[in-house]
mmCIF file of C-alpha atoms in Angstrom:
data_model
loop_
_atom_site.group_PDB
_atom_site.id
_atom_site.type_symbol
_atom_site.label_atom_id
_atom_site.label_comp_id
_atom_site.label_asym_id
_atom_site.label_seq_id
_atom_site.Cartn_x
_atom_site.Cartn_y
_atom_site.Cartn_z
ATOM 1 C CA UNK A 18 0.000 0.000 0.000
ATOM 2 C CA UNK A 19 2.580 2.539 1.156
ATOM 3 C CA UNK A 20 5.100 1.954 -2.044
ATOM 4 C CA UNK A 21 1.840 2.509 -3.866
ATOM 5 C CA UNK A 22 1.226 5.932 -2.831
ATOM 6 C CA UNK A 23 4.991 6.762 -3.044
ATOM 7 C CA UNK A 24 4.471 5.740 -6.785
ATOM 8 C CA UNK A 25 1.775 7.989 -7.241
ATOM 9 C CA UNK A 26 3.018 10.701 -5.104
ATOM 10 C CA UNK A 27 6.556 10.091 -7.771
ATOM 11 C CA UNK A 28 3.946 10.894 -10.772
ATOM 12 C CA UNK A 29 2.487 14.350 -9.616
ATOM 13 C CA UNK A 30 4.922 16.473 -11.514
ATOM 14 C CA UNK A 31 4.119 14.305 -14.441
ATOM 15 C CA UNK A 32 0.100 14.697 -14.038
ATOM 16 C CA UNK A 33 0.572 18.372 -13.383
ATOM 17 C CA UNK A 34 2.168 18.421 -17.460
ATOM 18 C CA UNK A 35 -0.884 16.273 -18.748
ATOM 19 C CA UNK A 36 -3.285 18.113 -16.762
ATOM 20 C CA UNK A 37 -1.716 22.020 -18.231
ATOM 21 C CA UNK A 38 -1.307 20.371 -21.932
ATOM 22 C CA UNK A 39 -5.084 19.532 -21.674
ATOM 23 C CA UNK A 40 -6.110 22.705 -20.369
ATOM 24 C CA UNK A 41 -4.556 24.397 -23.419
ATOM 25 C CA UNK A 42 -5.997 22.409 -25.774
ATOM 26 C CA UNK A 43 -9.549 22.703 -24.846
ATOM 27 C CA UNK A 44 -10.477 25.725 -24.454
ATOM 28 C CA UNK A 45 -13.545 25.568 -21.539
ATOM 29 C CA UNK A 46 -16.746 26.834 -22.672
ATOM 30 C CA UNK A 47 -18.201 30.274 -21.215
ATOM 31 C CA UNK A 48 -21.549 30.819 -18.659
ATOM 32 C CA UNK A 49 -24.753 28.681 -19.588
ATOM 33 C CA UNK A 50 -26.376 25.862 -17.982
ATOM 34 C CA UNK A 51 -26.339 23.098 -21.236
ATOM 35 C CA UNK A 52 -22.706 22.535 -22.735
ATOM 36 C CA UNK A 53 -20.832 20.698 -25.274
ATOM 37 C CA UNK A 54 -19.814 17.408 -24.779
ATOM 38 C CA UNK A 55 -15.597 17.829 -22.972
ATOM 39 C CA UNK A 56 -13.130 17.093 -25.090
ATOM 40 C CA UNK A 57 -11.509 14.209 -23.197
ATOM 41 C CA UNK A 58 -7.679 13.171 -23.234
ATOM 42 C CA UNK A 59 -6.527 10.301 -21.072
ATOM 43 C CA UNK A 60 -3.760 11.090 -19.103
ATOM 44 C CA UNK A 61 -1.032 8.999 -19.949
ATOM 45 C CA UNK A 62 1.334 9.373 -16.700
ATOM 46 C CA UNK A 63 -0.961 6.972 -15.361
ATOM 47 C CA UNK A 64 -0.245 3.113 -16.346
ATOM 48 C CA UNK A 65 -3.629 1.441 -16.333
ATOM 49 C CA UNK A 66 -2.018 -1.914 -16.956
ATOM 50 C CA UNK A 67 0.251 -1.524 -13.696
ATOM 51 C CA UNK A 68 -2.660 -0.424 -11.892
ATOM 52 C CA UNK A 69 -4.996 -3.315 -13.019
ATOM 53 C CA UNK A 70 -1.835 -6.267 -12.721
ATOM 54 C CA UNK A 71 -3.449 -8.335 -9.677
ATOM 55 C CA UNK A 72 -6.786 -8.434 -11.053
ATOM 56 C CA UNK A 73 -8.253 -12.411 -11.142
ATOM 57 C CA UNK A 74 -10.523 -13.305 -14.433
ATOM 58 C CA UNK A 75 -13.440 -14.790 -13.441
ATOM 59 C CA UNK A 76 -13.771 -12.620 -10.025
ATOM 60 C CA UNK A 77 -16.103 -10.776 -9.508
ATOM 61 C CA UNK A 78 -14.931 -6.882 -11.076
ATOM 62 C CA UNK A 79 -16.352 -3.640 -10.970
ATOM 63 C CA UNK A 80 -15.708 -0.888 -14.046
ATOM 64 C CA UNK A 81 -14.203 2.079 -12.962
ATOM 65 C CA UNK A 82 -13.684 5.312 -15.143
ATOM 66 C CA UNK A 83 -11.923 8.517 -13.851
ATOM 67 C CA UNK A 84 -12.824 12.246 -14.987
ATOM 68 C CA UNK A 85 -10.574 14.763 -13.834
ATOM 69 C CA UNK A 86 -11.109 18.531 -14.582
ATOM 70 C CA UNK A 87 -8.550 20.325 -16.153
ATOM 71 C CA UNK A 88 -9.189 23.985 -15.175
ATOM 72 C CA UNK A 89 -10.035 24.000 -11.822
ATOM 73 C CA UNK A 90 -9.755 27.401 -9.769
ATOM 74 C CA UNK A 91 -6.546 28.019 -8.727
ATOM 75 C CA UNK A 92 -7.788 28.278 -4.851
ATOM 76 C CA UNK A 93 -9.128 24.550 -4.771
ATOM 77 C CA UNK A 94 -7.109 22.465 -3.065
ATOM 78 C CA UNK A 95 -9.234 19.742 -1.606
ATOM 79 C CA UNK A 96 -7.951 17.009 -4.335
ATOM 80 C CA UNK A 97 -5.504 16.240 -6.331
ATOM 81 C CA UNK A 98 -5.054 13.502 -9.104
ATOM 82 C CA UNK A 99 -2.498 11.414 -7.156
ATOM 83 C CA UNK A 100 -4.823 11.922 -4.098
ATOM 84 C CA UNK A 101 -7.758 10.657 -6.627
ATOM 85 C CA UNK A 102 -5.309 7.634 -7.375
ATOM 86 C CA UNK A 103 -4.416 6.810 -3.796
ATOM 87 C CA UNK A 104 -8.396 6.836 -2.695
ATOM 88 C CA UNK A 105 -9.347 4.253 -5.650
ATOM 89 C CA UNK A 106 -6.339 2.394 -4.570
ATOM 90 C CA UNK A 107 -7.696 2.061 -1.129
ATOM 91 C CA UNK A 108 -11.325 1.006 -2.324
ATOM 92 C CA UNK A 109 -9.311 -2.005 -4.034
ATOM 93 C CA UNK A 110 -8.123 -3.121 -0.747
ATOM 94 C CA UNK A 111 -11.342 -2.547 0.916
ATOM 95 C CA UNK A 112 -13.277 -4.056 -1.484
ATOM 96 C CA UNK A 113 -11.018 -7.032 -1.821
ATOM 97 C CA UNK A 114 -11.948 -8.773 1.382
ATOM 98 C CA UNK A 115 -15.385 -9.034 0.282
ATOM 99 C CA UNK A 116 -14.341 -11.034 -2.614
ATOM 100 C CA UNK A 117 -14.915 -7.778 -5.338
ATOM 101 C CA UNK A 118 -12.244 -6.174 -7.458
ATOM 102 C CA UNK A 119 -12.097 -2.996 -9.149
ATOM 103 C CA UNK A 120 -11.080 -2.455 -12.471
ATOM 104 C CA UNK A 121 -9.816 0.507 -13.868
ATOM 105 C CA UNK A 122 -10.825 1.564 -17.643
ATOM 106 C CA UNK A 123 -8.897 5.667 -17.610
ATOM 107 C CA UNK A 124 -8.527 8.141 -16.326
ATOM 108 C CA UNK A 125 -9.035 11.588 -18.572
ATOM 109 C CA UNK A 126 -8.554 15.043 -18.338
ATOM 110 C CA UNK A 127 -9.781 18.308 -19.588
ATOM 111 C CA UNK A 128 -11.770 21.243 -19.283
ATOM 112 C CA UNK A 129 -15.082 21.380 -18.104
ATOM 113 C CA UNK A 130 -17.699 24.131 -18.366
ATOM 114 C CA UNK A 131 -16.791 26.398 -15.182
ATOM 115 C CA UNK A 132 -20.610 26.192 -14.510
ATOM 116 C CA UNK A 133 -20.396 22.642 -13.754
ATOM 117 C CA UNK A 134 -17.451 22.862 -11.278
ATOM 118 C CA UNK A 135 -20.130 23.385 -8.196
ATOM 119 C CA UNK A 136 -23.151 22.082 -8.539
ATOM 120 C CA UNK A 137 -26.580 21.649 -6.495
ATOM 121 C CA UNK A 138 -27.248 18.092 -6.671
ATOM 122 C CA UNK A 139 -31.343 17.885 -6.579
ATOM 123 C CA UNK A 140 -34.356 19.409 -6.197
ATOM 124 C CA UNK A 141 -34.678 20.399 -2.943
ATOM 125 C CA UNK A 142 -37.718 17.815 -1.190
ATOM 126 C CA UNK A 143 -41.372 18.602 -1.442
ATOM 127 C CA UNK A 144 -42.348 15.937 1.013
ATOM 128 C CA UNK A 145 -40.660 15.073 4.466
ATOM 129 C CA UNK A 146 -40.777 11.818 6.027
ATOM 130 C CA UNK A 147 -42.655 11.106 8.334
ATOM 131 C CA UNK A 148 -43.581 8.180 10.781
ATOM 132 C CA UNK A 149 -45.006 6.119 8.658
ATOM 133 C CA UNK A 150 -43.146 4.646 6.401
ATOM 134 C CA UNK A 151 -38.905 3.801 6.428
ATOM 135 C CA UNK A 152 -36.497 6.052 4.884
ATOM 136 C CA UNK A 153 -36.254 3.809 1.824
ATOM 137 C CA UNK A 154 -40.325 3.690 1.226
ATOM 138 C CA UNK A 155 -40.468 6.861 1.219
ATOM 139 C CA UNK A 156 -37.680 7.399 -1.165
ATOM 140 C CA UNK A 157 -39.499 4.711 -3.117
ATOM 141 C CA UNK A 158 -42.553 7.243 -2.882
ATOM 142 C CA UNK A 159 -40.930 10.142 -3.105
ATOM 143 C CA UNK A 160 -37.674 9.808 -5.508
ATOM 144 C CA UNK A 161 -34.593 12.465 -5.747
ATOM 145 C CA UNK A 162 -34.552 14.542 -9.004
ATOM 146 C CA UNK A 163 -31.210 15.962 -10.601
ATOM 147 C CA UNK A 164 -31.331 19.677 -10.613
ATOM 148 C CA UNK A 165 -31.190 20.568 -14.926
ATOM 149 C CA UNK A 166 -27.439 21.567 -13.687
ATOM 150 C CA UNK A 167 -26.609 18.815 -12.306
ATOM 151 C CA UNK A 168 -28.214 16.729 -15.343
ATOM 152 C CA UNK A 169 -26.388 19.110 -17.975
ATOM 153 C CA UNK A 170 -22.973 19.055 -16.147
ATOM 154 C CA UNK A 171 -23.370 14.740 -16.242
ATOM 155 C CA UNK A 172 -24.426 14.663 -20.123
ATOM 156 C CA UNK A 173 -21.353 16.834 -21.059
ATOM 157 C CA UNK A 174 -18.806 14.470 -18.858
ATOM 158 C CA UNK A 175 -19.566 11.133 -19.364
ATOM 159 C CA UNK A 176 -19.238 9.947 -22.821
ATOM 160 C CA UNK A 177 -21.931 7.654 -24.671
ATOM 161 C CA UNK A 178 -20.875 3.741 -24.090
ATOM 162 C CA UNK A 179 -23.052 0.171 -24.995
ATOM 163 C CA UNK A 180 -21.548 0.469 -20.687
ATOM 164 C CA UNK A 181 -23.159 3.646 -19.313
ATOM 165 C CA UNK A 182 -25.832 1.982 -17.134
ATOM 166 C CA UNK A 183 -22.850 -0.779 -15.614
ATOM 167 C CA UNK A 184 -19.871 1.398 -15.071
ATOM 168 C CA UNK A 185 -18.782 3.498 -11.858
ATOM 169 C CA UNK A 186 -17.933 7.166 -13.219
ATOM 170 C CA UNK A 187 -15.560 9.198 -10.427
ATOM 171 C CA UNK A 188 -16.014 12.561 -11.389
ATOM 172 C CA UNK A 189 -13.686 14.862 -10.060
ATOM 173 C CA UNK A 190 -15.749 18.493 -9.054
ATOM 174 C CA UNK A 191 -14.803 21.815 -6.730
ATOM 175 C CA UNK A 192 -17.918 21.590 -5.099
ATOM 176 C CA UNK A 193 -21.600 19.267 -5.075
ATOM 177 C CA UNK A 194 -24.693 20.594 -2.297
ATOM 178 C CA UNK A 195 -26.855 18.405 -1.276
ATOM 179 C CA UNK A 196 -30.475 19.684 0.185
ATOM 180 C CA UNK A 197 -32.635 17.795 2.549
ATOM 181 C CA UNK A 198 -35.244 18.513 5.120
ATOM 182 C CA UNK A 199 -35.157 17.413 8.340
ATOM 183 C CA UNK A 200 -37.030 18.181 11.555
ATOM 184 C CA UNK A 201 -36.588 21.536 13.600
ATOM 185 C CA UNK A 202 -38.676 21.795 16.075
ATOM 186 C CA UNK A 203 -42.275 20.865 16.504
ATOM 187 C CA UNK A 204 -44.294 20.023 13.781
ATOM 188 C CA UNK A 205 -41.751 22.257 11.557
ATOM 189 C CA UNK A 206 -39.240 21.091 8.896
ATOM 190 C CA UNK A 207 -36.353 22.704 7.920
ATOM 191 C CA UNK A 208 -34.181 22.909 4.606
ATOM 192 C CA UNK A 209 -30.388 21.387 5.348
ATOM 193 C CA UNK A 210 -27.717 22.064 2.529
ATOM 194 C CA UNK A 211 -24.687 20.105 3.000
ATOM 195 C CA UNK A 212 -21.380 20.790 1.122
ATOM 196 C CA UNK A 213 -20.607 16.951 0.350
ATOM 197 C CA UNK A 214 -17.100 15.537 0.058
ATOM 198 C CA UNK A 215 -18.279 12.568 -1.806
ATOM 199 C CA UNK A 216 -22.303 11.768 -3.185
ATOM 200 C CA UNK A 217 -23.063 8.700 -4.951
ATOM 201 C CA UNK A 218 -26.614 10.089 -6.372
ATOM 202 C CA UNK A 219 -27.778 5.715 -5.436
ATOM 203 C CA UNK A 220 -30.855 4.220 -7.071
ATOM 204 C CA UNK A 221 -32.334 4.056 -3.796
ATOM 205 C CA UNK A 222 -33.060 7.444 -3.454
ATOM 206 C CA UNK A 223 -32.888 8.495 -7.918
ATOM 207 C CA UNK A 224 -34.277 4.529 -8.884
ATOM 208 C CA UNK A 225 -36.982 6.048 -11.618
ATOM 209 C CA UNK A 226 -35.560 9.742 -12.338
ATOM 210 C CA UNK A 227 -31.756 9.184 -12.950
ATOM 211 C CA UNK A 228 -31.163 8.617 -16.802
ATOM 212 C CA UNK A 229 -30.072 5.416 -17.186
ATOM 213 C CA UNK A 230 -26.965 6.525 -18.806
ATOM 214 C CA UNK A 231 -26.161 8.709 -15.534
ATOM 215 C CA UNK A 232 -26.491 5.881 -13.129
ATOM 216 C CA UNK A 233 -23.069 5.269 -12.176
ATOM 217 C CA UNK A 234 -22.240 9.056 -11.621
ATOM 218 C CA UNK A 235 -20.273 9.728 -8.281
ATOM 219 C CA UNK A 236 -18.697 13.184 -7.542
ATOM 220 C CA UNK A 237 -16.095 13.145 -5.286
ATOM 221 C CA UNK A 238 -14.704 16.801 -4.205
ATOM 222 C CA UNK A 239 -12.828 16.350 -1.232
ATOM 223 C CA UNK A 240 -10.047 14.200 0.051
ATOM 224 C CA UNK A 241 -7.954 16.935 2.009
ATOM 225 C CA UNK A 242 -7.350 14.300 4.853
ATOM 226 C CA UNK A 243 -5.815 10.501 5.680
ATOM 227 C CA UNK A 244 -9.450 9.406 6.919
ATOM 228 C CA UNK A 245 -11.271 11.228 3.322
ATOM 229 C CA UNK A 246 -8.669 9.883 0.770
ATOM 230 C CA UNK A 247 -8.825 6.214 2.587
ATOM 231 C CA UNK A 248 -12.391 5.743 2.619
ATOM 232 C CA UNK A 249 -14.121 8.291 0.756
ATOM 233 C CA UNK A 250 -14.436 6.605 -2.785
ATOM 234 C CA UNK A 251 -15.251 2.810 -1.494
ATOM 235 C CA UNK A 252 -17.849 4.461 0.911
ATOM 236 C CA UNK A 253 -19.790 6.208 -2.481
ATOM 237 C CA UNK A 254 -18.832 3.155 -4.163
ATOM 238 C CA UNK A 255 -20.550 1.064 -1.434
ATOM 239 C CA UNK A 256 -23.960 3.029 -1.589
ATOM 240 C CA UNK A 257 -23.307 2.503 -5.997
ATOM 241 C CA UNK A 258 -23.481 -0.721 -5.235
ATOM 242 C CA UNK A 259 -24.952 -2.052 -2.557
ATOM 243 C CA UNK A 260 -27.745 0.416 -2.839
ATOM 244 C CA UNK A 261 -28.162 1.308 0.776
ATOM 245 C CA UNK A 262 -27.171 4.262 2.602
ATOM 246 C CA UNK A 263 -25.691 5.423 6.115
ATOM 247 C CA UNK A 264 -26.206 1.985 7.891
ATOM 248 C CA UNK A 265 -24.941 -0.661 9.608
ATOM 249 C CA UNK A 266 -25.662 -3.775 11.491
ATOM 250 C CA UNK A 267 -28.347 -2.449 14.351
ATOM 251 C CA UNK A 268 -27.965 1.172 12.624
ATOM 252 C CA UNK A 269 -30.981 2.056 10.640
ATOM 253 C CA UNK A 270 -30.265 4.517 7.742
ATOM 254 C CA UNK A 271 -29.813 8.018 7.965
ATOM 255 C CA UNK A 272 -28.790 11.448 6.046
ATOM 256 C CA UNK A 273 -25.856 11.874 8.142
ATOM 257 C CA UNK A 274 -24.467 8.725 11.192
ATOM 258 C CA UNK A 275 -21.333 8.924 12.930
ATOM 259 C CA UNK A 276 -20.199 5.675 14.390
ATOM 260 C CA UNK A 277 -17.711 3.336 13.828
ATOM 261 C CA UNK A 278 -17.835 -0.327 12.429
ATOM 262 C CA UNK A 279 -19.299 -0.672 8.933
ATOM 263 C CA UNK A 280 -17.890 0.884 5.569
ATOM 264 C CA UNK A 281 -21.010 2.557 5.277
ATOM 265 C CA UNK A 282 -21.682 4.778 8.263
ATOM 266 C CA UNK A 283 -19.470 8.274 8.933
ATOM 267 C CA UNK A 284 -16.281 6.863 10.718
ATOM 268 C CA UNK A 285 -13.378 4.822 10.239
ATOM 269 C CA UNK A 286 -14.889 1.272 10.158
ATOM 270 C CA UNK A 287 -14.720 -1.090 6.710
ATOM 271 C CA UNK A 288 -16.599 -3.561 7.317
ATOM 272 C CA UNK A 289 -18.835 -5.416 4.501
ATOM 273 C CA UNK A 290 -20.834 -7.508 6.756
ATOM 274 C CA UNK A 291 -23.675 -10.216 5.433
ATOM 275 C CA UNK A 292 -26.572 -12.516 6.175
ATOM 276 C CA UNK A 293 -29.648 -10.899 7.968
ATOM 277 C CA UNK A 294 -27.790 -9.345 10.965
ATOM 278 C CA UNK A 295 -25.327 -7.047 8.514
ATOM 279 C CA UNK A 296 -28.329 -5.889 6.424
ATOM 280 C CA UNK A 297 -26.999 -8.154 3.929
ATOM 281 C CA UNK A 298 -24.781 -5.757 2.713
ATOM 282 C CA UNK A 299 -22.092 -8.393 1.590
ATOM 283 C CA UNK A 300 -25.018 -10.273 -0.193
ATOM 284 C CA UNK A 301 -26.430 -7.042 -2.292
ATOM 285 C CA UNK A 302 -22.550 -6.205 -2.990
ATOM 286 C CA UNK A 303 -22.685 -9.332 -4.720
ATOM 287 C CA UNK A 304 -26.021 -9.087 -6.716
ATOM 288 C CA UNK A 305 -24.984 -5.592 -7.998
ATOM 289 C CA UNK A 306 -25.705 -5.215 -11.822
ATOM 290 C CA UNK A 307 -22.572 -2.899 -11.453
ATOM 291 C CA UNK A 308 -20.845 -6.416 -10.966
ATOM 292 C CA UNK A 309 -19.429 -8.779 -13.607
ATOM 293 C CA UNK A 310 -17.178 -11.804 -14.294
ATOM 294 C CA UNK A 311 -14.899 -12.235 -17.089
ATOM 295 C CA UNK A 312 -15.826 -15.287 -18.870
ATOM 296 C CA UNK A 313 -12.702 -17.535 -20.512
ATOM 297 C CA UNK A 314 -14.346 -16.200 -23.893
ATOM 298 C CA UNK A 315 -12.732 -12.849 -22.513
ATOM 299 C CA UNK A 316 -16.611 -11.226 -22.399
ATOM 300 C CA UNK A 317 -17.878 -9.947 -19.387
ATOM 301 C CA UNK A 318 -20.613 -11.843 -17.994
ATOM 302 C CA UNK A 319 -23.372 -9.393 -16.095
ATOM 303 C CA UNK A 320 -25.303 -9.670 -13.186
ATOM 304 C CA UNK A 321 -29.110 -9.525 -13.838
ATOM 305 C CA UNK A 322 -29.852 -5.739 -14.319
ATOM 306 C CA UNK A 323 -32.923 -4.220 -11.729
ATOM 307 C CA UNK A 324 -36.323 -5.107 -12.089
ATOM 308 C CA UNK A 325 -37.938 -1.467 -10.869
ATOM 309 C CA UNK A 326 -35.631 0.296 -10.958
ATOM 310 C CA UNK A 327 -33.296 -0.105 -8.772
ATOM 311 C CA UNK A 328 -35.254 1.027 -5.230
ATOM 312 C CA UNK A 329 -34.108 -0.253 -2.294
ATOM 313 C CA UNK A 330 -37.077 -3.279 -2.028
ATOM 314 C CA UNK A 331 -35.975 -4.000 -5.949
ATOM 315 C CA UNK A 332 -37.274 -7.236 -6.872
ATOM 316 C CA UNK A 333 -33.943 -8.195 -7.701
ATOM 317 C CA UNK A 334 -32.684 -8.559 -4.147
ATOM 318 C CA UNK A 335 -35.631 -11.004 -3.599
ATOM 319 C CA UNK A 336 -35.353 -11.190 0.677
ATOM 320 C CA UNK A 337 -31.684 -9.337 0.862
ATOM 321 C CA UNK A 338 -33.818 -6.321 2.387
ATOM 322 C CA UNK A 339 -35.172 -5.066 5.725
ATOM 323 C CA UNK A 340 -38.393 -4.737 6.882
ATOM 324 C CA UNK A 341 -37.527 -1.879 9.544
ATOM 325 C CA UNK A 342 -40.077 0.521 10.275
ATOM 326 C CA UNK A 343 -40.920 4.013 10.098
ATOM 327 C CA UNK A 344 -38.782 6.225 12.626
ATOM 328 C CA UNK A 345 -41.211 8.816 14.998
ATOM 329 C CA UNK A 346 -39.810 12.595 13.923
ATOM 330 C CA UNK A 347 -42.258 14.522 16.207
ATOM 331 C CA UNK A 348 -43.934 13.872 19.289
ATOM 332 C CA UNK A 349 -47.459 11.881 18.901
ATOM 333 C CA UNK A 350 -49.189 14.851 20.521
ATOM 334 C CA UNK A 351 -48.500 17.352 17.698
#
């Protein structure tokens, strides 16, 4: 691991030349909320092959693509390239205990309409949720929409591919909000806008108003510290894939949970547990249509896509779910 990041470290000044050379040849578009389509260029101080060298045919292998901004403000300094490299790095190892490897397609570079460097995620909520139903019913009920930014900013960055709806896109942004409304006091809610350091945009909470093509989006804009660049892309990566969110074991899911233990709650824990007492996390990992094998034909061989969607109570997961109920946000009396 260590002579890994010293690698990587050992390529920054080389990154920092692929990174200027794209900038000047694609020029990045002015104001506007729609945009062209960036003009790519794979950044070729990164060996893909070296990276990729331990991977086992016939595993099961998750697609990963890298985007990486090209003109980003001169004050951001949350992330850097070889900080990108070290994070996917440390979802391999992660991941690799749970019997999942990650493959890397590219990574590519360039500039990207300076609208689309911050970005408000969705719509702000209409409804709260209430008592009666669990978080994921009523994200079944009541499903996240892109903002049109958000939406235009994802058309122009990920290129058309037969692999769109299978393949985990990291892209690389200054800043992504994400609104949500939680309970203030009484019988009032209140709109929360968090600055996020990594969202996954999950078909739990998007399963019938993400574009297909978007599905594997993830924005990750900050990995400033050891704890961010060690778990922050296999935690996003974790709610890609095995479409839950901030849970664990006894830990029913939430916006925001600080505890330790499981990959998928706010800590330093990296756990993948499974059968019925780890929320069959393990299990749903497993049954991800984000997962493949490579066949000895040399073709990958994919998991059964969703059958709604991709909601949390999918028919695809059959009983790999949880039947928790709805969480009291006021008193009774109100």
């Amino acid at each position: 691991m260590k002579k890994s990041y010293h690698l990587l470290a050992a390529l920054a000044a080389a990154l920092a030349l692929d990174l200027a050379s794209a900038q000047g040849a694609a020029q990045a578009p002015s104001g506007g909320a729609a945009s062209k389509p960036v003009a790519w260029k794979r950044v070729e101080a990164i060996d893909i092959a070296a990276f990729n060298k331990d991977l086992v045919p016939g595993k099961p292998t998750i697609d990963v693509a890298v985007y990486y901004p090209s003109n980003f403000d001169p004050a951001f300094n949350k992330m850097t390239l070889p900080r990108m490299m070290e994070s996917i790095q440390s979802a391999k190892e992660i991941f690799r205990p749970a019997g999942v490897q990650l493959n890397l397609l590219w990574v590519k570079t360039g500039a990207v309409n300076p609208s689309f460097l911050s970005i408000q995620a969705n719509e702000i909520p209409r409804v709260p949720e209430t008592e009666y139903a669990n978080s994921y019913e009523s994200m079944r009920r009541h499903p996240s929409q892109l903002t049109d930014l958000a939406r235009n900013a994802f058309e122009s960055i990920v290129e058309p591919d037969k692999d769109n709806t299978r393949t985990i896109y990291l892209v690389a942004l200054q800043d992504v909000f994400f609104p949500f409304l939680e309970v203030s006091e009484g019988r009032n809610w209140t709109i929360k806008m968090v600055r996020t350091g990594g969202l996954s945009f999950p078909t739990y909470s998007y399963h019938n108003t993400m574009p297909a093509a978007l599905r594997g989006v993830i924005t990750i804009t900050n990995l400033s510290r050891p704890d961010r660049y060690r778990r922050t892309v296999a935690h996003e990566i974790g709610h890609k894939v095995m479409n839950v969110s901030h849970e664990y074991k006894t830990t029913d899911p939430a916006h925001e949970v600080y505890a330790e233990g499981g990959l998928m709650l706010y800590g330093q824990g990296e756990d993948i547990p499974g059968g019925a007492e780890g929320r069959w996390h393990l299990e749903r990992l497993h049954m991800s249509p984000f997962v493949y094998r490579l066949g000895s034909d040399g073709k990958k061989q994919w998991n059964p896509d969703y059958k709604e969607g991709g909601h949390y109570y999918d028919a695809l997961y059959g009983d790999k779910v949880i039947r928790f109920g709805g969480q009291p946000k006021i008193g009774e009396n109100w």
